[in-house]
XYZ file of C-alpha atoms in Angstrom:
682
model
C 0.028 0.024 -0.126
C 1.305 3.480 -0.786
C 2.290 5.577 2.104
C 1.324 9.128 2.760
C 3.532 11.359 0.733
C 4.118 8.737 -1.853
C 3.700 9.398 -5.615
C 0.302 9.459 -7.338
C -2.320 12.244 -7.385
C -4.993 10.559 -9.472
C -8.223 8.786 -8.192
C -10.246 6.064 -9.595
C -13.801 5.124 -8.713
C -16.146 7.065 -6.282
C -16.681 9.849 -8.913
C -20.336 10.314 -7.787
C -19.312 12.218 -4.653
C -20.951 15.529 -3.964
C -18.781 18.608 -4.256
C -17.718 19.860 -0.884
C -15.056 22.161 0.590
C -11.573 20.743 1.006
C -10.562 20.121 4.432
C -7.282 21.976 3.916
C -7.864 24.344 1.075
C -4.736 25.170 -0.855
C -3.344 28.741 -0.591
C -4.558 29.204 3.015
C -2.322 31.701 4.872
C 0.323 30.011 6.946
C -0.991 28.643 10.199
C -4.272 30.455 9.765
C -6.486 29.889 12.891
C -9.773 30.390 10.974
C -10.869 27.615 8.673
C -13.464 27.473 6.043
C -16.834 26.305 6.885
C -16.222 22.835 5.386
C -13.071 22.319 7.393
C -14.336 23.532 10.796
C -15.566 20.763 13.129
C -19.150 21.483 13.615
C -19.320 23.883 10.681
C -21.541 23.531 7.605
C -19.210 21.184 5.667
C -18.950 18.590 8.443
C -22.587 18.970 9.492
C -23.637 18.376 5.935
C -21.540 15.193 5.820
C -22.919 13.997 9.181
C -26.524 14.695 7.777
C -25.891 12.680 4.719
C -24.638 9.763 6.822
C -27.626 9.774 9.068
C -29.845 9.879 6.025
C -28.173 7.041 4.340
C -28.234 4.906 7.393
C -31.975 5.300 7.685
C -32.502 4.296 4.009
C -33.835 0.777 3.082
C -31.398 -2.022 2.904
C -31.690 -2.346 -0.777
C -30.565 1.277 -1.172
C -27.694 0.673 1.175
C -26.568 -2.315 -1.070
C -26.780 -0.178 -4.117
C -24.485 2.326 -2.439
C -21.958 -0.248 -1.335
C -22.076 -1.943 -4.604
C -20.469 0.980 -6.306
C -17.361 0.323 -4.240
C -17.521 -3.519 -4.276
C -15.724 -5.831 -6.793
C -17.703 -8.135 -8.921
C -17.689 -11.797 -7.724
C -19.652 -13.216 -10.609
C -16.579 -14.699 -12.319
C -12.856 -14.767 -11.247
C -11.812 -13.280 -14.500
C -14.077 -10.196 -13.951
C -11.858 -7.258 -12.990
C -14.670 -4.862 -12.278
C -13.988 -3.090 -9.100
C -17.416 -1.333 -8.435
C -20.974 -1.513 -9.769
C -21.783 1.331 -12.147
C -25.405 2.344 -12.570
C -26.546 1.909 -16.265
C -28.903 4.952 -15.657
C -26.755 7.250 -13.585
C -28.517 10.213 -11.777
C -27.742 13.741 -12.737
C -24.550 15.330 -11.411
C -24.667 16.630 -8.692
C -27.607 14.412 -7.565
C -30.374 16.645 -6.150
C -32.433 14.197 -4.125
C -30.526 11.007 -4.217
C -32.358 9.187 -1.553
C -35.766 10.045 -3.147
C -34.823 8.097 -6.325
C -36.198 4.840 -7.200
C -34.453 1.815 -5.419
C -32.239 -0.090 -7.909
C -33.062 -3.796 -8.285
C -30.398 -6.240 -7.363
C -30.733 -7.833 -10.945
C -29.777 -4.412 -12.466
C -26.630 -5.026 -14.656
C -23.392 -3.036 -14.202
C -22.664 -0.677 -16.949
C -19.122 -1.688 -16.991
C -19.148 -5.481 -16.664
C -22.762 -6.378 -17.376
C -23.036 -8.519 -14.238
C -26.013 -7.808 -11.823
C -25.584 -5.551 -8.642
C -26.267 -8.778 -6.749
C -22.935 -10.254 -7.862
C -21.200 -7.141 -6.463
C -22.723 -7.218 -3.079
C -23.111 -11.023 -2.515
C -20.575 -10.636 0.311
C -22.903 -8.417 2.283
C -25.905 -10.751 2.445
C -25.409 -11.821 6.067
C -23.655 -8.654 7.279
C -25.319 -6.943 10.347
C -27.025 -3.566 10.060
C -24.502 -2.006 12.246
C -21.500 -3.222 10.027
C -23.230 -2.060 6.948
C -23.819 1.422 8.519
C -20.114 1.585 9.357
C -19.149 0.670 5.609
C -21.667 3.327 4.339
C -20.051 5.986 6.609
C -16.532 5.013 4.897
C -18.227 5.347 1.477
C -19.168 8.910 2.211
C -15.847 9.741 3.516
C -14.311 8.274 0.424
C -16.523 10.547 -1.799
C -15.503 13.508 0.328
C -11.858 12.770 0.059
C -12.251 12.237 -3.732
C -13.433 15.852 -4.135
C -10.614 17.153 -1.805
C -7.881 15.334 -3.943
C -9.172 17.096 -7.003
C -9.664 20.521 -5.364
C -6.393 20.615 -3.335
C -3.516 22.625 -4.923
C -0.768 21.882 -2.476
C 1.085 18.753 -3.719
C 2.051 17.345 -0.316
C -1.557 17.746 1.085
C -2.953 16.206 -2.251
C -0.712 13.112 -1.783
C -2.068 12.520 1.796
C -5.609 12.855 0.696
C -4.955 10.402 -2.083
C -3.389 7.882 0.223
C -6.272 8.154 2.707
C -8.711 7.855 -0.265
C -7.146 4.578 -1.342
C -6.908 3.414 2.307
C -10.694 3.917 2.936
C -11.605 2.326 -0.427
C -9.471 -0.685 0.444
C -11.301 -0.944 3.648
C -14.722 -1.084 1.902
C -13.442 -3.805 -0.513
C -12.036 -5.836 2.384
C -14.642 -4.967 4.988
C -11.799 -3.909 7.306
C -10.891 -1.031 9.544
C -8.575 1.849 8.482
C -5.021 1.559 9.748
C -2.515 4.108 8.592
C 0.634 2.059 7.615
C 4.171 2.951 6.638
C 6.841 5.097 8.310
C 4.581 7.448 10.167
C 4.489 5.269 13.335
C 1.533 5.165 15.601
C 0.477 7.904 18.017
C 1.699 9.279 20.479
C 4.631 10.506 18.483
C 6.521 12.304 21.209
C 6.568 12.212 25.048
C 5.624 14.160 26.970
C 2.674 15.529 24.920
C 1.960 19.098 24.422
C -1.002 18.705 26.828
C 1.418 17.168 29.429
C 3.971 19.809 28.940
C 1.440 22.717 29.317
C 0.085 20.842 32.540
C 3.664 20.606 33.856
C 4.086 24.409 33.050
C 1.102 25.372 35.064
C 2.177 23.127 38.065
C 5.837 24.395 37.722
C 5.200 27.976 37.491
C 1.890 28.729 39.200
C 1.229 26.005 41.865
C 2.057 28.412 44.681
C -0.740 30.822 43.724
C -3.908 31.226 45.650
C -6.747 28.962 44.194
C -8.627 31.874 42.553
C -5.568 33.029 40.564
C -4.420 29.518 39.854
C -7.953 28.934 38.319
C -7.383 31.928 36.012
C -4.237 30.258 34.820
C -6.108 27.004 34.419
C -8.624 28.643 32.144
C -5.937 30.188 29.861
C -4.359 26.763 29.665
C -7.564 25.213 28.431
C -8.042 27.982 26.015
C -4.598 27.472 24.592
C -4.816 23.707 24.214
C -8.163 24.070 22.450
C -6.586 26.441 19.961
C -3.894 24.124 19.169
C -6.297 21.165 18.665
C -8.135 23.203 15.850
C -5.150 25.007 14.575
C -4.537 24.698 10.831
C -0.890 23.928 10.269
C 0.874 25.542 7.311
C 1.905 23.246 4.497
C 5.560 22.203 4.205
C 5.887 24.462 0.973
C 4.542 27.406 2.843
C 7.040 26.726 5.628
C 9.832 26.352 3.273
C 9.118 29.844 1.926
C 8.745 31.337 5.390
C 11.652 29.550 7.144
C 13.984 28.013 4.545
C 16.664 27.066 7.117
C 14.290 25.054 9.236
C 14.116 21.305 9.214
C 11.497 20.931 6.357
C 11.774 17.086 6.197
C 11.053 16.640 9.906
C 8.096 19.324 9.528
C 6.815 17.303 6.636
C 6.600 14.151 8.558
C 4.675 15.887 11.431
C 2.422 17.626 8.987
C 1.551 14.331 7.444
C 0.948 12.717 10.796
C -1.269 15.681 11.694
C -3.439 15.425 8.573
C -3.832 11.635 8.890
C -4.613 11.401 12.694
C -5.889 14.856 13.557
C -7.232 17.039 10.807
C -8.866 14.844 8.240
C -10.702 12.613 10.969
C -12.389 15.688 12.151
C -14.754 15.563 9.099
C -14.012 11.913 7.989
C -15.085 10.121 11.151
C -14.391 6.630 9.818
C -10.687 7.392 10.484
C -9.527 7.208 14.157
C -9.112 10.738 15.476
C -6.573 11.982 18.008
C -6.212 15.408 19.595
C -3.119 17.254 18.416
C -2.158 18.080 21.984
C -2.267 14.591 23.067
C -0.097 12.889 20.383
C 2.354 15.546 19.490
C 5.018 17.013 21.724
C 7.483 19.747 21.923
C 8.828 19.453 18.446
C 5.640 20.450 16.768
C 4.742 23.000 19.279
C 8.029 24.750 18.594
C 7.451 24.798 14.857
C 3.962 26.561 15.251
C 4.256 28.561 18.459
C 5.645 31.909 17.224
C 3.332 32.093 14.272
C 0.447 30.921 16.412
C 1.093 33.343 19.260
C 1.394 36.310 16.970
C -1.885 35.548 15.080
C -3.765 34.763 18.256
C -2.873 38.159 19.813
C -3.682 39.943 16.512
C -7.089 38.254 16.213
C -7.906 39.088 19.875
C -7.029 42.773 19.307
C -9.071 42.983 16.191
C -12.054 41.293 17.994
C -11.777 42.961 21.330
C -14.927 45.050 20.878
C -16.932 41.833 20.392
C -15.816 40.262 23.665
C -17.685 40.632 26.908
C -15.807 42.645 29.501
C -14.664 39.590 31.699
C -13.272 37.818 28.616
C -11.638 40.973 27.231
C -9.491 41.295 30.372
C -8.589 37.535 30.331
C -7.646 37.528 26.643
C -6.047 40.977 26.244
C -4.306 41.288 29.548
C -3.602 37.845 30.936
C -3.218 35.727 27.738
C -0.341 37.617 26.247
C 1.642 37.170 29.571
C 0.710 33.528 29.823
C 1.962 33.064 26.211
C 5.212 34.902 26.751
C 5.972 32.794 29.891
C 5.117 29.590 27.985
C 7.213 30.592 25.074
C 10.280 30.777 27.214
C 9.735 27.213 28.375
C 9.012 25.891 24.803
C 12.346 27.248 23.453
C 14.522 26.767 26.442
C 16.966 23.992 26.009
C 16.771 23.108 29.762
C 13.177 23.643 30.724
C 11.986 20.819 33.059
C 8.526 20.856 32.015
C 9.548 18.572 29.158
C 11.150 15.998 31.388
C 9.123 12.771 31.346
C 9.756 12.347 35.066
C 8.447 15.879 35.904
C 5.103 14.735 37.360
C 6.847 12.400 39.881
C 7.850 15.553 41.651
C 4.788 17.535 41.086
C 2.768 14.853 42.945
C 4.736 15.986 46.211
C 3.559 19.714 45.639
C -0.046 19.097 44.642
C -0.806 18.257 41.083
C -3.138 20.383 39.090
C -3.757 17.829 36.316
C -3.977 18.709 32.719
C -7.700 18.980 33.214
C -7.134 22.304 35.062
C -4.975 24.191 32.749
C -4.135 27.761 31.744
C -5.009 31.367 32.206
C -2.189 33.606 33.430
C -2.808 35.056 36.871
C -2.870 38.645 37.745
C 0.524 38.341 39.536
C 2.197 36.477 36.759
C 5.195 38.580 35.782
C 5.603 39.831 32.237
C 9.278 40.813 32.525
C 11.607 38.871 30.264
C 15.200 38.859 29.086
C 15.431 39.169 25.312
C 19.273 38.861 25.087
C 19.874 36.509 22.110
C 21.360 33.124 22.936
C 24.042 33.948 20.413
C 25.139 36.841 22.626
C 27.491 34.402 24.366
C 29.423 33.856 21.206
C 28.934 37.510 19.894
C 29.567 39.667 22.824
C 29.139 42.764 20.742
C 25.444 42.456 20.270
C 23.404 44.779 22.302
C 20.472 43.396 24.171
C 17.212 44.600 25.680
C 14.883 42.771 27.768
C 11.266 42.923 28.923
C 9.418 44.941 26.327
C 11.370 43.708 23.461
C 10.666 40.051 23.987
C 6.924 40.657 23.689
C 7.140 42.915 20.652
C 9.215 40.639 18.713
C 7.711 37.310 19.716
C 8.005 35.893 16.181
C 11.653 36.096 16.205
C 12.948 32.451 16.459
C 16.315 33.742 17.761
C 14.962 35.259 20.965
C 16.542 34.177 24.089
C 14.928 32.725 27.132
C 14.208 34.023 30.566
C 14.457 31.869 33.623
C 11.012 31.247 35.046
C 10.118 33.971 37.427
C 7.356 31.973 39.128
C 9.109 28.636 39.627
C 7.860 27.392 43.078
C 9.769 24.164 43.181
C 13.094 22.832 42.019
C 13.570 19.959 39.872
C 15.369 18.054 42.521
C 12.208 18.073 44.517
C 10.203 17.027 41.456
C 12.378 14.007 40.859
C 12.844 12.844 44.432
C 10.934 9.644 45.222
C 8.767 9.646 48.244
C 10.296 8.577 51.584
C 8.679 6.572 54.312
C 7.492 9.116 56.901
C 6.710 11.786 54.234
C 3.905 14.111 55.114
C 0.795 12.845 53.057
C 0.102 15.113 50.010
C -3.414 15.537 50.990
C -2.354 17.051 54.307
C 0.084 19.496 52.498
C -2.882 20.515 50.143
C -5.087 21.113 53.085
C -2.456 23.287 54.886
C -1.615 25.077 51.611
C -5.147 26.135 51.260
C -5.102 27.510 54.721
C -2.045 29.528 54.357
C -3.005 30.961 50.991
C -6.372 32.098 52.396
C -5.855 35.584 53.980
C -9.025 35.122 56.079
C -7.634 31.965 57.566
C -4.158 33.320 58.511
C -3.433 35.187 61.713
C -0.398 36.665 63.294
C 2.409 39.067 61.905
C 3.456 36.911 58.944
C 0.414 37.297 57.159
C 1.299 40.821 56.037
C 3.698 40.636 53.166
C 5.433 44.029 54.200
C 5.607 43.168 57.927
C 8.876 43.269 59.840
C 9.199 39.471 59.225
C 9.204 40.061 55.284
C 12.058 38.972 53.070
C 14.367 41.988 52.008
C 13.149 41.693 48.345
C 9.446 41.296 49.155
C 8.538 45.028 48.518
C 10.666 45.035 45.284
C 8.866 41.861 44.055
C 5.387 43.351 44.711
C 6.345 46.464 42.822
C 7.613 44.458 39.887
C 4.399 42.511 39.696
C 2.493 45.666 39.688
C 4.672 47.106 36.870
C 6.181 49.867 39.046
C 9.708 48.731 38.309
C 11.114 46.818 35.338
C 14.479 44.943 34.682
C 16.345 44.963 31.346
C 19.532 43.492 30.232
C 21.113 46.203 27.919
C 24.411 46.703 26.292
C 26.100 48.736 23.648
C 26.589 47.234 20.094
C 28.978 47.832 17.233
C 26.882 45.635 14.807
C 23.450 47.203 15.170
C 22.112 50.703 14.986
C 22.022 52.207 18.283
C 18.563 52.154 20.003
C 17.715 55.521 21.425
C 16.005 54.020 24.471
C 18.911 51.728 25.191
C 21.532 54.686 24.827
C 19.454 56.661 27.275
C 19.411 53.907 29.809
C 23.236 53.447 29.389
C 23.824 56.983 30.052
C 21.483 56.837 33.084
C 23.444 53.814 34.304
C 26.840 55.633 33.930
C 25.400 58.492 35.954
C 24.134 56.248 38.799
C 27.492 54.353 38.930
C 29.495 57.714 38.978
C 27.463 59.183 41.734
C 27.215 56.099 43.998
C 30.906 55.093 43.437
C 32.792 58.314 43.724
C 36.180 56.706 44.137
C 35.979 55.152 40.748
C 37.181 57.309 37.815
C 34.206 58.564 35.752
C 36.074 57.843 32.547
C 36.720 54.177 33.510
C 32.985 53.726 34.341
C 31.995 55.300 30.918
C 34.299 53.019 29.088
C 33.139 49.822 30.708
C 29.310 50.679 30.689
C 29.555 51.528 26.909
C 32.025 48.697 26.093
C 30.126 46.103 23.805
C 31.676 43.262 25.730
C 29.927 44.309 28.980
C 26.321 44.247 29.600
C 24.205 45.765 32.441
C 21.045 44.615 34.274
C 19.253 47.837 34.510
C 16.581 48.639 37.093
C 14.027 51.068 35.656
C 11.374 52.975 37.652
C 8.903 55.502 36.133
C 10.934 55.363 32.916
C 14.281 56.205 34.513
C 17.338 54.277 35.603
C 17.623 53.952 39.509
C 20.121 51.091 39.650
C 21.892 48.431 37.894
C 24.658 45.780 37.807
C 27.363 45.959 35.121
C 28.975 42.617 34.210
C 31.021 40.808 31.723
C 30.442 37.208 30.826
C 33.295 34.760 30.121
C 31.336 31.672 28.953
C 34.435 29.733 27.872
C 35.807 30.090 31.465
C 32.530 29.438 33.228
C 32.197 32.647 35.182
C 30.991 36.141 35.029
C 32.792 39.249 36.609
C 30.524 41.757 38.355
C 32.115 45.206 37.697
C 29.709 47.693 39.161
C 26.742 47.314 41.358
C 24.816 50.371 42.621
C 21.291 51.660 43.468
C 20.740 55.399 43.637
C 20.750 56.678 47.312
C 17.173 57.764 47.550
C 15.975 54.343 46.400
C 18.095 52.293 48.811
C 16.819 50.020 51.715
C 13.735 48.868 49.634
C 15.080 45.555 48.564
C 16.062 46.630 45.143
C 19.646 45.540 45.442
C 18.624 42.031 46.483
C 16.165 41.731 43.756
C 18.563 42.965 41.155
C 20.997 40.323 42.086
C 18.352 37.611 42.106
C 17.441 38.622 38.613
C 21.065 38.416 37.448
C 21.381 34.993 39.047
C 18.418 33.703 37.010
C 19.714 35.396 33.693
C 22.999 33.520 34.166
C 21.290 30.273 34.974
C 19.551 30.532 31.597
C 22.999 31.038 29.992
C 24.547 28.147 31.926
C 27.070 30.233 33.654
C 27.128 29.274 37.250
C 29.814 31.404 38.987
C 30.237 35.120 39.814
C 33.415 36.814 40.739
C 33.853 40.411 41.996
C 36.324 42.593 43.720
C 34.343 44.089 46.560
C 35.545 47.216 48.400
C 35.161 47.490 52.273
C 31.627 49.082 51.963
C 30.317 46.427 49.560
C 31.496 43.336 51.405
C 28.359 43.198 53.660
C 25.938 43.469 50.694
C 27.774 40.694 48.668
C 27.670 38.322 51.729
C 23.923 38.704 52.038
C 23.605 37.754 48.417
C 25.439 34.409 48.930
C 29.052 35.577 48.106
C 32.024 34.535 50.102
C 35.794 34.729 50.117
C 36.051 31.113 49.373
C 36.334 31.060 45.644
C 35.116 27.943 43.930
C 36.546 28.872 40.384
C 39.888 27.369 39.796
C 42.552 30.257 39.765
C 43.640 29.356 36.379
C 40.293 30.049 35.005
C 40.211 33.656 35.906
C 43.706 34.823 36.306
C 44.449 37.297 33.352
C 40.758 37.604 32.589
C 39.713 39.946 35.376
C 41.506 43.099 36.697
C 43.037 43.019 40.189
C 41.868 46.013 42.260
C 43.911 47.424 45.080
C 42.255 47.419 48.458
C 39.401 45.067 47.338
C 38.522 41.673 48.419
C 37.877 39.022 45.675
C 34.634 37.359 46.321
C 32.563 34.573 44.590
C 29.203 33.066 44.373
C 28.234 29.611 43.016
C 24.755 29.435 41.601
C 22.427 26.465 42.122
C 20.448 25.971 38.764
C 17.620 24.459 40.663
C 16.856 27.468 42.715
C 14.301 30.120 41.509
C 16.188 32.923 43.062
C 13.584 35.713 42.427
C 10.965 33.623 44.224
C 13.312 31.868 46.709
C 12.203 33.897 49.694
C 8.532 33.348 48.958
C 9.209 29.589 48.850
C 11.112 29.560 52.188
C 8.348 31.716 53.800
C 5.603 29.178 52.566
C 7.692 26.228 53.773
C 7.969 28.010 57.159
C 4.230 28.489 57.309
C 3.516 24.969 56.414
C 5.709 23.498 59.123
C 4.284 26.075 61.559
C 0.727 24.807 60.726
C 1.738 21.106 60.791
C 3.297 21.747 64.253
C 0.139 23.325 65.541
C -1.977 20.554 64.260
C 0.332 17.958 65.969
C 0.287 19.892 69.226
C -3.471 19.946 69.122
C -3.464 16.216 68.933
C -1.062 15.593 71.820
C -2.559 18.182 74.206
C -4.771 15.489 75.859
C -4.226 15.178 79.569
C -4.071 11.710 81.207
C -4.739 10.890 84.763
C -1.768 10.017 86.998
C -0.560 6.265 87.456
C -2.499 4.689 90.430
C -0.999 1.202 90.034
C 1.830 1.844 92.351
C -0.557 2.392 95.249
C -1.463 -1.234 94.778
C 2.132 -2.340 95.327
C 3.213 -2.659 91.694
C 6.860 -1.878 91.463
C 7.397 -1.546 87.805
C 5.348 -1.490 84.477
C 6.253 -1.619 80.799
C 6.844 1.891 79.528
C 4.477 1.276 76.611
C 1.662 0.732 78.929
C 1.803 4.334 80.155
C -1.198 6.241 78.622
C 0.053 9.026 76.133
C 3.657 7.802 75.902
C 2.958 5.883 72.614
C -0.075 7.072 70.572
C -2.731 4.315 70.120
């Protein structure tokens, strides 16, 4: 049997099919979300086909035999090669009221071989009504595919239609069930699936949120998965024109699988149908995500006036943030959400399940780093972060940001359960208590209390959009961006004012040096702080050159939050060591950020690469790639609250007061310790 994508575009037999819309009309815009009516599940095309099938199944048995005879080979003689009965008096094309025409007699001769209709359907004499209805459904699908083959303009799609046409026609002849054969393999084609990956994403990034906000995320996830299931993939030829450097051969295989298992079965229900999100994984999602994201957001903006108010906020405000965060996980090389063992860990932290997926919460951060992955090899390229990432989401070379809302590490997710572990049901119950403001009492319920982490206020300001973080740098290869240059000038001024002992010319030279980058802290459109650094990827470390926050913005947690963002940025770029020369006034700050005088980087790695400063102390910091630094204090605080609640529950259980022992009054000299009430719980 020919495989999908094999040679051949003609079709034989089944020419009486009614003209209908092609399920993948040629020339459709790449990745177009809106389909023609005939393609859309539940649209006029598929509804019309379903209506015809229902009509035919309700027809008399003789009419059913006539219909099946058209696709049944003649059995009158072994030498007869007729592969289908042909009516000597064919109805007009297209037929107007086919089922109202007179029923053809079984003795009616075939126009091709002259043998009676009965000779073509003799194998159906003892077939049940249910089986006959199944075969009739395949017949109508064959006729539909026949018209698709002739209407389709794209060669790759036409070949798949023709393959499926022949497959279904063979099923009628052999009374079998359609099975796609060849090199396509059977679904699922990749693990974890898109659905599982998105579920992992929700669990990984948002499981720490209150239930109401998490439910918003869940709704967005469902919306996204539903869009993928009904998304119309661009043809391989269209993709070749749009992205000539992509792996077109690999994409063509996935496109063929999608047509055979997901797209065509939506309107040819005799073929087994699978959801795109359940049988495909990260590879297909990567190939469609940027185009799909751009077009979804464009469509939302165009139709915003038609949306109800509650949906408008969800789609126009939360959905773009959700897609931006998911995009980083889709294209990240090290994202844990695509690890097949991910859910082992999430079972410890409260599993959402893919049924409860998507909708970015109001607190989900939209900040992102847009430094290109190639910036490590091309240090001269200037980079911008937050805003640029969103505005140029279709650029496949965009870099990735570390997850800002990662509540749990991958080590936790992969760690097997240990005897004595606290039951997950109890953890979930306690979590629901500590995330409910009405249920929490005491000083630690207030985020900004005396017990808050140093960076708590800064984190909240970032979530509200008061402050932003951008990785910026000068470039010799690109035309200077006015905003970036203004920020670089602002950074130079902040460093000069806050580091008066450092020559201003030296600060200017390094800030504007293309080999250096600076993580800028922006508030109300102006620079209020930053960390200037130079990355040495080949040596495995980064040198922190300047670090400062303007004096009137200090003691607000900005310095800690800046350093945490810098740590996450470097984890994304797989550089896990910081080195810096700290003067006597900065040693305390760096110690709070995890730096020490115990340098983990071998001396041979950094000698000759960084400048030695007189009167300064060399300090280093080793990063742990499993720690989400920008959320670390939140996680620790939650763990502390969980332990506190568990202790309170345990204390409530053991506060029972037992009466004193009276046995010694009766002359008993000793008793087993386990017999004393309250010593060993019953």
